[in-house]
Coordinates of C-alpha atoms and ligand atoms in Angstrom, one line a residue:
M7 CA -125.5 -50.4 -239.0
I8 CA -124.7 -47.7 -240.0
P9 CA -126.3 -46.1 -241.8
G10 CA -129.5 -47.0 -240.5
P11 CA -132.5 -48.2 -242.3
T12 CA -134.2 -46.3 -245.2
I13 CA -137.3 -44.8 -244.5
E14 CA -139.4 -44.6 -247.8
A15 CA -142.9 -43.2 -248.0
N16 CA -145.3 -41.5 -250.1
W17 CA -145.9 -37.7 -250.2
G18 CA -148.6 -37.0 -247.3
D19 CA -148.1 -40.6 -245.9
W20 CA -148.3 -41.5 -242.3
I21 CA -144.2 -42.2 -241.2
E22 CA -144.4 -44.1 -237.8
V23 CA -141.1 -45.3 -235.8
K24 CA -140.7 -47.3 -232.5
V25 CA -137.6 -46.6 -231.2
K26 CA -136.7 -48.9 -228.1
N27 CA -133.3 -47.2 -226.3
D28 CA -130.4 -50.3 -225.7
F29 CA -127.7 -47.3 -224.4
E30 CA -127.4 -48.3 -220.5
E31 CA -126.7 -45.0 -219.7
D32 CA -127.9 -42.6 -222.4
G33 CA -131.1 -41.1 -223.2
T34 CA -131.8 -40.9 -226.4
A35 CA -134.4 -39.2 -229.4
I36 CA -134.4 -38.9 -232.8
H37 CA -135.0 -35.8 -235.1
W38 CA -136.5 -36.0 -238.4
H39 CA -134.3 -33.7 -240.2
G40 CA -135.9 -31.0 -242.5
F41 CA -139.7 -32.1 -241.7
L42 CA -142.4 -29.2 -240.7
Q43 CA -144.4 -31.3 -238.1
K44 CA -147.0 -28.9 -238.6
G45 CA -149.6 -30.5 -236.4
T46 CA -147.5 -32.7 -234.6
Q47 CA -145.1 -30.3 -233.2
W48 CA -144.2 -32.5 -230.3
M49 CA -142.6 -35.1 -232.6
D50 CA -139.9 -32.9 -233.7
G51 CA -137.6 -35.5 -231.3
V52 CA -135.5 -32.6 -229.8
P53 CA -134.9 -33.7 -226.3
G54 CA -135.7 -30.9 -223.5
Y55 CA -137.6 -28.9 -226.4
T56 CA -140.8 -31.1 -227.5
Q57 CA -139.7 -34.2 -225.5
C58 CA -137.7 -36.2 -222.3
P59 CA -135.3 -38.2 -223.8
I60 CA -136.4 -41.4 -224.1
A61 CA -134.8 -43.2 -221.2
P62 CA -132.9 -46.1 -221.0
G63 CA -135.0 -49.3 -220.7
S64 CA -138.2 -47.1 -222.9
E65 CA -139.4 -47.1 -225.8
F66 CA -141.3 -44.4 -228.1
T67 CA -143.1 -44.1 -230.9
Y68 CA -143.0 -41.1 -233.5
R69 CA -145.9 -40.6 -235.6
F70 CA -145.7 -37.5 -238.3
Q71 CA -146.6 -37.0 -241.9
A72 CA -144.9 -37.2 -244.9
D73 CA -145.1 -33.3 -245.2
L74 CA -142.5 -32.9 -247.8
Y75 CA -141.1 -34.7 -250.4
G76 CA -137.4 -35.4 -251.8
S77 CA -134.0 -36.6 -249.6
S78 CA -133.4 -36.7 -246.4
W79 CA -132.4 -37.8 -242.9
Y80 CA -133.0 -38.6 -239.4
H81 CA -130.9 -38.7 -236.3
S82 CA -130.6 -38.6 -232.5
H83 CA -130.5 -35.2 -231.1
Y84 CA -129.2 -36.1 -227.7
S85 CA -126.0 -34.5 -227.5
A86 CA -123.6 -35.5 -229.9
Q87 CA -124.7 -38.9 -230.3
Y88 CA -125.1 -39.2 -234.1
G89 CA -121.8 -38.0 -234.4
S90 CA -120.7 -41.6 -233.3
G91 CA -123.0 -43.5 -236.6
Y92 CA -126.8 -42.6 -235.1
V93 CA -128.1 -41.6 -238.4
G94 CA -130.0 -43.0 -241.1
P95 CA -131.4 -41.8 -244.9
M96 CA -135.2 -40.6 -245.7
V97 CA -136.8 -40.5 -249.2
I98 CA -139.8 -39.3 -249.4
Y99 CA -141.3 -40.0 -253.2
G100 CA -143.9 -37.2 -254.7
P101 CA -144.0 -35.4 -257.9
N102 CA -141.8 -34.7 -260.2
A103 CA -140.5 -32.2 -262.2
T104 CA -138.0 -33.5 -264.4
S105 CA -138.4 -37.3 -265.5
Y106 CA -135.4 -39.6 -265.2
D107 CA -135.3 -43.5 -265.9
V108 CA -133.4 -45.2 -262.4
D109 CA -133.2 -43.7 -259.1
L110 CA -129.9 -45.0 -257.2
G111 CA -131.5 -43.9 -253.9
P112 CA -129.8 -42.3 -250.9
V113 CA -125.8 -41.6 -251.3
M114 CA -125.0 -40.5 -247.2
V115 CA -121.7 -39.2 -247.3
M116 CA -119.9 -38.7 -244.0
D117 CA -117.0 -37.7 -241.8
W118 CA -115.7 -40.5 -239.6
Y119 CA -114.4 -40.6 -236.1
H120 CA -112.7 -43.2 -234.4
Q121 CA -113.5 -42.6 -231.0
Y122 CA -116.8 -42.4 -229.5
Y123 CA -118.5 -39.1 -229.0
T124 CA -118.1 -39.0 -225.4
E125 CA -114.5 -39.4 -226.1
S126 CA -114.5 -36.0 -228.4
I127 CA -116.9 -34.2 -226.2
D128 CA -114.5 -35.1 -222.9
G129 CA -111.6 -33.5 -225.0
L130 CA -113.6 -30.6 -226.5
F131 CA -114.8 -29.8 -223.0
Q132 CA -111.0 -30.0 -221.4
P133 CA -110.7 -26.9 -219.3
F134 CA -110.2 -23.3 -221.2
P135 CA -107.5 -23.1 -222.9
H136 CA -106.8 -26.9 -223.2
A137 CA -109.8 -27.4 -225.5
I138 CA -109.3 -30.7 -228.1
V139 CA -110.9 -30.4 -231.3
P140 CA -112.1 -33.5 -232.6
R141 CA -110.7 -34.3 -235.6
A142 CA -112.0 -36.8 -238.4
D143 CA -109.6 -40.1 -239.4
S144 CA -111.6 -40.8 -242.7
N145 CA -114.7 -40.6 -244.8
T146 CA -117.5 -42.7 -245.6
I147 CA -120.2 -43.4 -248.7
N148 CA -123.3 -45.4 -247.5
G149 CA -121.2 -46.7 -244.2
K150 CA -118.2 -47.8 -246.2
G151 CA -114.8 -46.5 -246.1
T152 CA -111.3 -47.4 -245.8
Y153 CA -108.3 -46.4 -243.4
P154 CA -104.6 -46.3 -244.4
C155 CA -103.6 -48.6 -241.3
E156 CA -100.1 -49.7 -242.4
Q157 CA -99.8 -45.7 -242.7
A158 CA -101.2 -44.9 -239.5
G159 CA -98.7 -47.2 -237.8
D160 CA -102.0 -49.1 -236.3
L161 CA -101.4 -52.8 -236.7
E162 CA -104.4 -53.8 -235.3
C163 CA -106.1 -52.4 -238.0
K164 CA -107.1 -54.5 -241.5
D165 CA -107.8 -52.1 -244.3
D166 CA -110.1 -54.9 -246.6
S167 CA -113.4 -53.3 -246.2
P168 CA -115.6 -53.1 -249.7
M169 CA -116.6 -49.7 -251.5
A170 CA -119.8 -48.8 -251.8
S171 CA -121.3 -49.4 -255.2
F172 CA -123.5 -48.5 -257.7
N173 CA -124.8 -49.4 -261.5
F174 CA -125.3 -46.8 -264.5
T175 CA -126.8 -48.0 -267.5
S176 CA -125.8 -46.4 -270.6
G177 CA -128.1 -43.8 -272.0
K178 CA -130.1 -43.2 -268.7
T179 CA -130.9 -40.8 -267.0
H180 CA -130.1 -41.7 -262.8
R181 CA -131.3 -40.0 -260.0
L182 CA -129.1 -39.7 -256.6
R183 CA -130.2 -38.9 -253.2
L184 CA -126.9 -37.0 -252.3
I185 CA -127.2 -36.3 -248.2
N186 CA -124.7 -35.0 -245.8
P187 CA -124.9 -36.4 -242.5
S188 CA -121.3 -35.6 -241.2
S189 CA -120.7 -34.5 -237.9
V190 CA -118.6 -31.3 -239.5
A191 CA -117.1 -31.9 -242.7
T192 CA -118.5 -30.0 -246.0
Q193 CA -118.4 -32.8 -248.7
K194 CA -117.6 -32.2 -252.4
I195 CA -118.8 -34.8 -254.0
T196 CA -117.4 -35.6 -258.5
I197 CA -118.3 -37.9 -260.4
D198 CA -115.3 -39.0 -262.8
N199 CA -116.0 -37.7 -266.7
H200 CA -119.9 -36.6 -265.4
K201 CA -122.3 -34.0 -264.6
F202 CA -124.9 -33.4 -262.0
T203 CA -128.2 -32.0 -262.8
V204 CA -128.9 -30.2 -259.6
I205 CA -132.9 -30.9 -259.1
E206 CA -133.4 -30.1 -255.3
N207 CA -131.7 -28.6 -251.9
D208 CA -132.7 -30.1 -249.1
F209 CA -137.1 -30.4 -249.6
V210 CA -137.4 -27.8 -251.9
P211 CA -137.2 -28.8 -255.6
I212 CA -135.5 -25.5 -257.8
E213 CA -134.9 -24.8 -261.2
A214 CA -132.4 -27.5 -263.2
Y215 CA -129.2 -26.5 -263.0
E216 CA -125.7 -28.0 -264.1
T217 CA -122.7 -28.5 -262.8
D218 CA -119.5 -31.0 -261.9
V219 CA -119.3 -30.6 -258.3
I220 CA -121.5 -31.1 -255.5
T221 CA -121.4 -29.3 -252.1
L222 CA -123.1 -30.3 -249.0
G223 CA -122.5 -29.0 -245.7
V224 CA -123.8 -30.8 -242.6
G225 CA -127.4 -31.4 -242.5
Q226 CA -127.7 -30.3 -246.1
R227 CA -129.0 -32.9 -249.3
S228 CA -128.9 -32.3 -253.1
D229 CA -130.9 -34.7 -255.5
V230 CA -129.1 -34.6 -258.3
L231 CA -129.7 -36.3 -262.1
V232 CA -126.6 -37.8 -263.6
T233 CA -126.9 -39.5 -267.2
A234 CA -124.9 -42.1 -268.2
N235 CA -122.9 -40.9 -271.5
G236 CA -119.9 -43.4 -271.1
D237 CA -119.2 -46.5 -272.3
S238 CA -121.3 -49.8 -271.8
T239 CA -118.0 -51.2 -270.2
D240 CA -117.0 -47.9 -268.2
A241 CA -116.1 -47.8 -264.7
V242 CA -115.5 -44.8 -263.1
Y243 CA -115.2 -43.1 -259.4
L244 CA -117.8 -41.1 -257.5
R245 CA -115.7 -39.0 -254.9
A246 CA -116.6 -37.4 -251.6
Y247 CA -113.7 -35.2 -250.4
R248 CA -113.9 -33.1 -247.1
P249 CA -111.4 -29.8 -247.5
A250 CA -109.2 -29.8 -245.0
D251 CA -110.2 -25.7 -244.9
C252 CA -113.6 -26.7 -244.1
A253 CA -112.8 -28.7 -241.3
L254 CA -110.1 -29.8 -239.0
S255 CA -108.7 -33.1 -240.2
N256 CA -106.3 -35.9 -239.5
G257 CA -106.1 -36.6 -243.6
N258 CA -107.9 -39.4 -245.5
E259 CA -110.1 -37.1 -246.8
E260 CA -111.3 -38.5 -249.5
V261 CA -113.4 -41.4 -250.3
K262 CA -114.7 -43.3 -253.8
A263 CA -117.2 -45.6 -254.3
L264 CA -117.2 -47.8 -257.4
I265 CA -119.6 -46.9 -260.6
Y266 CA -119.7 -50.0 -263.0
Y267 CA -121.7 -49.9 -266.4
E268 CA -123.8 -52.6 -267.6
D269 CA -121.1 -54.2 -269.2
A270 CA -117.7 -53.3 -267.3
D271 CA -115.1 -56.0 -266.4
R272 CA -116.1 -56.1 -262.2
D273 CA -113.2 -57.9 -260.8
A274 CA -111.0 -54.3 -262.1
L275 CA -110.8 -51.0 -260.4
P276 CA -111.7 -48.2 -262.3
I277 CA -108.9 -46.3 -264.0
S278 CA -111.1 -42.5 -264.4
A279 CA -109.4 -39.6 -263.1
P280 CA -110.4 -36.9 -261.0
G281 CA -112.4 -33.9 -262.4
P282 CA -111.0 -30.7 -262.0
N283 CA -113.4 -29.5 -258.7
A284 CA -112.6 -32.5 -257.4
Y285 CA -110.8 -31.3 -254.6
S286 CA -111.9 -28.4 -254.5
N287 CA -111.2 -26.1 -251.1
Y288 CA -114.4 -24.2 -250.8
C289 CA -116.6 -24.2 -248.4
G290 CA -119.3 -22.3 -249.5
N291 CA -123.0 -23.7 -251.1
D292 CA -123.1 -23.0 -255.1
D293 CA -123.9 -19.1 -256.1
L294 CA -127.3 -18.0 -254.5
S295 CA -128.2 -16.5 -258.4
L296 CA -128.0 -20.3 -259.3
T297 CA -130.9 -21.6 -256.9
K298 CA -134.2 -20.9 -257.8
P299 CA -136.9 -22.4 -255.9
L300 CA -139.7 -24.2 -259.0
L301 CA -142.9 -22.9 -256.1
K302 CA -141.6 -19.3 -256.8
M303 CA -142.0 -17.1 -253.8
A304 CA -140.5 -13.4 -253.5
A305 CA -138.8 -12.2 -250.8
M306 CA -141.1 -11.0 -247.8
D307 CA -140.8 -7.5 -245.7
P308 CA -139.4 -8.6 -242.0
S309 CA -141.4 -7.6 -238.7
V310 CA -138.4 -8.4 -237.1
T311 CA -134.5 -8.1 -237.8
E312 CA -132.1 -9.6 -235.7
I313 CA -127.9 -9.8 -235.7
L314 CA -126.6 -12.4 -234.4
P315 CA -123.0 -12.3 -233.9
I316 CA -121.0 -15.3 -233.5
E317 CA -118.3 -15.8 -231.3
L318 CA -116.0 -18.4 -229.7
K319 CA -115.0 -17.6 -226.2
S320 CA -114.4 -19.1 -222.8
N321 CA -117.5 -19.1 -220.5
G322 CA -114.9 -18.8 -217.1
T323 CA -114.1 -22.1 -217.5
H324 CA -114.6 -23.3 -220.9
L325 CA -114.5 -22.8 -224.7
V326 CA -118.1 -21.8 -225.9
W327 CA -120.0 -20.7 -228.7
Y328 CA -121.6 -17.2 -228.2
Q329 CA -124.2 -15.4 -230.3
A330 CA -125.2 -12.0 -229.4
N331 CA -123.4 -12.8 -226.6
R332 CA -125.9 -15.7 -225.8
T333 CA -125.0 -19.2 -224.9
F334 CA -127.4 -22.3 -224.2
R335 CA -127.3 -25.2 -222.4
L336 CA -130.7 -27.8 -221.8
N337 CA -132.4 -28.6 -219.1
Y338 CA -133.3 -32.4 -220.5
N339 CA -136.2 -32.9 -217.4
D340 CA -138.5 -29.9 -218.6
P341 CA -139.5 -29.7 -222.6
I342 CA -140.0 -25.7 -223.5
L343 CA -142.9 -26.9 -225.2
E344 CA -144.7 -28.0 -222.4
R345 CA -144.1 -25.1 -220.8
V346 CA -144.9 -22.7 -223.4
N347 CA -148.3 -24.9 -223.5
Q348 CA -149.1 -24.3 -220.0
G349 CA -148.7 -21.1 -220.4
E350 CA -145.3 -20.4 -218.6
L351 CA -143.0 -17.6 -220.4
D352 CA -140.2 -17.1 -218.4
F353 CA -137.3 -19.0 -219.1
P354 CA -133.6 -19.6 -217.5
Y355 CA -131.7 -16.7 -218.9
I356 CA -128.8 -20.4 -220.2
E357 CA -131.6 -22.0 -222.5
N358 CA -131.3 -18.7 -224.7
V359 CA -135.0 -18.4 -225.4
H360 CA -136.8 -15.9 -227.1
N361 CA -140.5 -15.3 -227.5
Y362 CA -141.3 -13.8 -231.2
G363 CA -144.9 -13.9 -230.8
S364 CA -147.0 -13.6 -233.4
N365 CA -144.8 -11.7 -235.6
K366 CA -144.8 -12.7 -239.5
T367 CA -141.5 -13.0 -240.5
L368 CA -138.4 -12.8 -238.7
R369 CA -135.1 -11.9 -240.9
F370 CA -131.6 -12.6 -239.1
I371 CA -128.1 -11.7 -240.1
I372 CA -126.2 -13.9 -238.5
E373 CA -122.3 -12.7 -238.7
N374 CA -119.4 -15.1 -238.5
P375 CA -116.0 -13.0 -238.2
G376 CA -113.9 -16.1 -236.9
N377 CA -111.9 -19.0 -239.2
Q378 CA -114.7 -21.6 -239.0
V379 CA -118.0 -22.8 -241.3
H380 CA -120.9 -22.9 -239.5
P381 CA -124.0 -25.2 -241.3
M382 CA -126.9 -23.0 -239.9
H383 CA -129.9 -25.1 -239.7
F384 CA -133.6 -24.3 -238.7
H385 CA -136.2 -26.8 -237.3
G386 CA -139.4 -26.4 -238.8
H387 CA -139.1 -24.3 -241.6
N388 CA -137.8 -23.9 -244.8
F389 CA -135.7 -20.2 -245.0
Q390 CA -134.7 -18.0 -247.5
V391 CA -131.3 -17.0 -248.4
L392 CA -131.8 -13.6 -249.2
A393 CA -127.6 -12.7 -249.2
E394 CA -124.4 -13.8 -248.3
G395 CA -121.0 -12.1 -248.5
P396 CA -117.8 -11.0 -246.7
C397 CA -117.7 -9.9 -242.7
T398 CA -114.2 -9.5 -241.5
N399 CA -114.4 -6.2 -239.1
N400 CA -114.6 -7.2 -235.4
Q401 CA -115.4 -3.5 -235.0
T402 CA -118.7 -3.8 -237.4
V403 CA -119.4 -7.0 -236.3
F404 CA -119.6 -6.6 -232.5
P405 CA -119.8 -2.4 -232.1
G406 CA -119.7 -2.7 -228.2
N407 CA -119.9 -5.3 -225.3
I408 CA -123.8 -6.1 -223.9
T409 CA -123.2 -5.0 -220.0
S410 CA -126.1 -5.8 -218.7
N411 CA -127.8 -9.6 -218.5
S412 CA -131.7 -8.1 -218.3
T413 CA -134.4 -9.2 -220.3
A414 CA -137.3 -6.6 -221.2
Q415 CA -140.4 -6.9 -222.9
I416 CA -139.5 -4.8 -226.3
N417 CA -142.2 -5.1 -230.1
G418 CA -144.5 -7.7 -227.6
F419 CA -141.2 -10.1 -227.6
T420 CA -138.8 -10.6 -224.8
D421 CA -135.2 -10.2 -225.8
Q422 CA -132.0 -8.7 -224.2
I423 CA -131.2 -4.9 -224.0
G424 CA -128.2 -3.3 -223.3
S425 CA -125.6 -0.5 -223.8
G426 CA -122.4 -0.4 -226.4
Q427 CA -119.0 0.8 -225.2
G428 CA -119.9 3.9 -227.0
G429 CA -123.1 4.4 -224.4
E430 CA -125.4 3.6 -227.2
T431 CA -127.6 1.2 -225.5
W432 CA -129.0 -1.4 -228.1
N433 CA -132.9 -2.9 -228.3
Q434 CA -131.7 -5.3 -230.6
F435 CA -128.4 -7.2 -231.0
G436 CA -126.1 -4.9 -233.0
K437 CA -126.3 -2.3 -235.6
Q438 CA -128.9 -3.8 -238.7
G439 CA -126.7 -4.1 -241.8
S440 CA -123.4 -3.6 -240.7
C441 CA -121.9 -6.4 -243.0
W442 CA -125.1 -6.9 -245.4
D443 CA -125.8 -3.8 -248.1
G444 CA -129.2 -4.6 -247.5
K445 CA -129.3 -6.5 -251.4
I446 CA -131.1 -9.7 -252.1
V447 CA -129.8 -12.3 -254.5
N448 CA -133.0 -13.2 -256.6
A449 CA -135.3 -10.6 -254.2
D450 CA -138.4 -12.4 -256.5
N451 CA -137.6 -15.9 -256.2
P452 CA -134.7 -16.2 -253.5
Q453 CA -133.2 -19.9 -252.1
R454 CA -134.9 -21.7 -249.9
R455 CA -133.9 -24.8 -248.1
D456 CA -133.1 -25.5 -244.3
V457 CA -129.3 -25.9 -243.9
Q458 CA -127.2 -22.6 -245.2
N459 CA -123.3 -23.0 -244.9
L460 CA -122.1 -19.6 -243.5
Q461 CA -118.7 -19.1 -244.1
K462 CA -115.6 -18.0 -242.7
E463 CA -115.2 -14.5 -242.2
S464 CA -118.8 -14.2 -243.7
F465 CA -122.5 -13.3 -243.0
I466 CA -125.7 -15.0 -244.2
V467 CA -129.2 -13.3 -244.4
I468 CA -131.9 -16.0 -243.3
Q469 CA -135.6 -15.4 -243.0
W470 CA -138.9 -17.3 -242.9
K471 CA -143.2 -16.7 -242.1
Q472 CA -143.9 -17.6 -238.5
D473 CA -146.6 -20.3 -239.6
N474 CA -145.6 -23.2 -237.5
P475 CA -146.4 -22.5 -233.6
G476 CA -144.0 -24.0 -231.4
V477 CA -140.7 -23.9 -230.4
W478 CA -138.0 -24.3 -232.5
P479 CA -134.1 -24.2 -232.0
L480 CA -132.3 -22.3 -234.5
H481 CA -128.6 -24.4 -234.5
C482 CA -125.4 -24.6 -236.3
H483 CA -125.2 -28.6 -237.3
I484 CA -121.9 -29.6 -236.7
A485 CA -122.1 -31.6 -234.0
W486 CA -119.3 -30.2 -231.2
H487 CA -120.4 -26.5 -232.1
L488 CA -124.4 -27.6 -231.5
S489 CA -123.0 -29.4 -228.4
A490 CA -121.0 -26.2 -227.3
G491 CA -123.7 -23.5 -227.0
F492 CA -124.7 -22.6 -231.0
V493 CA -128.1 -23.0 -230.2
W494 CA -130.8 -19.8 -230.3
T495 CA -134.2 -20.9 -229.1
I496 CA -136.9 -19.5 -231.1
V497 CA -140.9 -19.5 -229.3
E498 CA -143.3 -18.7 -232.1
Q499 CA -146.8 -18.3 -231.9
P500 CA -146.6 -18.8 -227.8
D501 CA -150.8 -17.8 -227.9
A502 CA -151.3 -20.8 -230.1
V503 CA -149.2 -23.1 -228.4
A504 CA -151.0 -22.3 -225.1
N505 CA -154.4 -22.0 -226.3
Q506 CA -154.9 -24.1 -229.0
M507 CA -152.3 -27.1 -229.2
Q508 CA -153.2 -30.5 -227.7
I509 CA -150.1 -32.3 -226.6
P510 CA -150.7 -35.7 -226.6
D511 CA -150.2 -37.7 -223.4
V512 CA -147.9 -40.0 -224.4
M513 CA -144.9 -36.8 -224.7
Q514 CA -145.5 -36.4 -220.5
Q515 CA -145.0 -40.4 -220.4
T516 CA -141.4 -39.8 -222.1
C517 CA -141.2 -37.2 -218.8
D518 CA -142.3 -39.7 -216.2
D519 CA -140.0 -42.2 -217.5
W520 CA -137.1 -39.8 -217.8
D521 CA -137.6 -38.7 -214.2
A522 CA -138.1 -41.9 -212.7
W523 CA -134.8 -43.1 -214.6
S524 CA -132.8 -40.1 -213.7
N525 CA -134.1 -40.4 -209.8
R526 CA -132.5 -43.8 -209.8
N527 CA -129.5 -42.6 -212.1
I528 CA -126.9 -40.1 -212.2
V529 CA -127.3 -38.4 -215.8
D530 CA -124.0 -37.2 -217.2
Q531 CA -125.1 -34.4 -219.1
I532 CA -122.2 -33.7 -221.0
D533 CA -122.7 -31.1 -223.3
D534 CA -125.3 -28.2 -223.6
G535 CA -128.2 -31.4 -224.4
L536 CA -128.0 -31.1 -227.8
Ligands
CU20 CU1 -120.5 -23.7 -236.6

């Protein structure tokens, strides 16, 4: 089923999920998006990081605590598997600052591709310059969508699928758990004639604010309250629209779901009209000044500041993503967390591993002079979003080309050094603050969440406390970008990982199974692994 079954738990519960891999030729692993995994860092579900892929025919049981509450989702983190519908919602019940009457549950708004993910990846990795970027064919709400078969000249298909449907009771307040598990699409969600009160972004409860449109980048969630202030006979549409400005599209950008009030005629379709922002083409999240977490935390001073300029360029044969001139590819057979646990700190250059030691706070200024949106996600933490703004000047973003591939110990952590065109030596990745003026939005309590949309020709500044020893990817959540090297691997507190972390034997078992399988079968690693 698409989406997969909803996982419900109370805050603090332990969740166990047994996964049996019935793929004939693919490994798999499931990531529990947004959970911190403190104390179970090995259960993060990232193949090559925390485990070997679950081999075809093998089973693995995840066990972790519902350490945050609100709405989220799970998805395969093996290659771009999740892009073919390998996703499901998660609801963790916890304290509510604002009361409401009815919980309508998860509303997953997801782009949809007619081709299987392996075909999408094949097209993407046609030798440079022949890459074919996959385009979504339609949009779905809780797995249901429509497709204009006739218009598309597809005589085989029938456009008779039902629409997703929800019930409103007049006068009552309804909670909707909006989740974007798309491969690429930024989603704009509206309900005709109704407004949203946003109470939570990702796993972070915030001071409530009102809006008529919710913008979700890939991986993001917003929990919203909607008061049913219509007549008891009303029927309206909930709309999810994926602007072609934010992701390439084959058309069919809108999907509708039905909302019927208690006395509505259910045999009739709503005749309500879309609101003024239903077809907004703005790809950014709501203004940072609007979003203040309920649990206040001031912006911390960083121990380390990194600048990551983003580029899409050829690696000689294929188009891949670079961050500060580094791209990425993974070894499924040798999880990085296991290696750090054994005291290893030298990594193949292509794994793009950066050891930040026990530095307290990491700050990343991510600069995107390109023309694509990147929903930036980090595992195991909620990051603070300090600022965003325009960043268009390539000369500023790329002040020189890194000429050396050497690594060196700098400030106690291993990183790259090189020299710029003007002969200046970089001990970081560029000139700090090149696009950012240093101003922090809501410095006494900036937005926190686990995904932030980095708009085209823009920068964002994110930072987090290193309070969770482990190995975590900082990555773009667009499936095709993630497949094509858009990953920065962060080793956090390696001493704690090596000296205090007791990784259960069952994690080694995933590698024994995978080794046995990959000794008998050719593993066709069609992308960077994630
Ligand atoms: Cu991206």
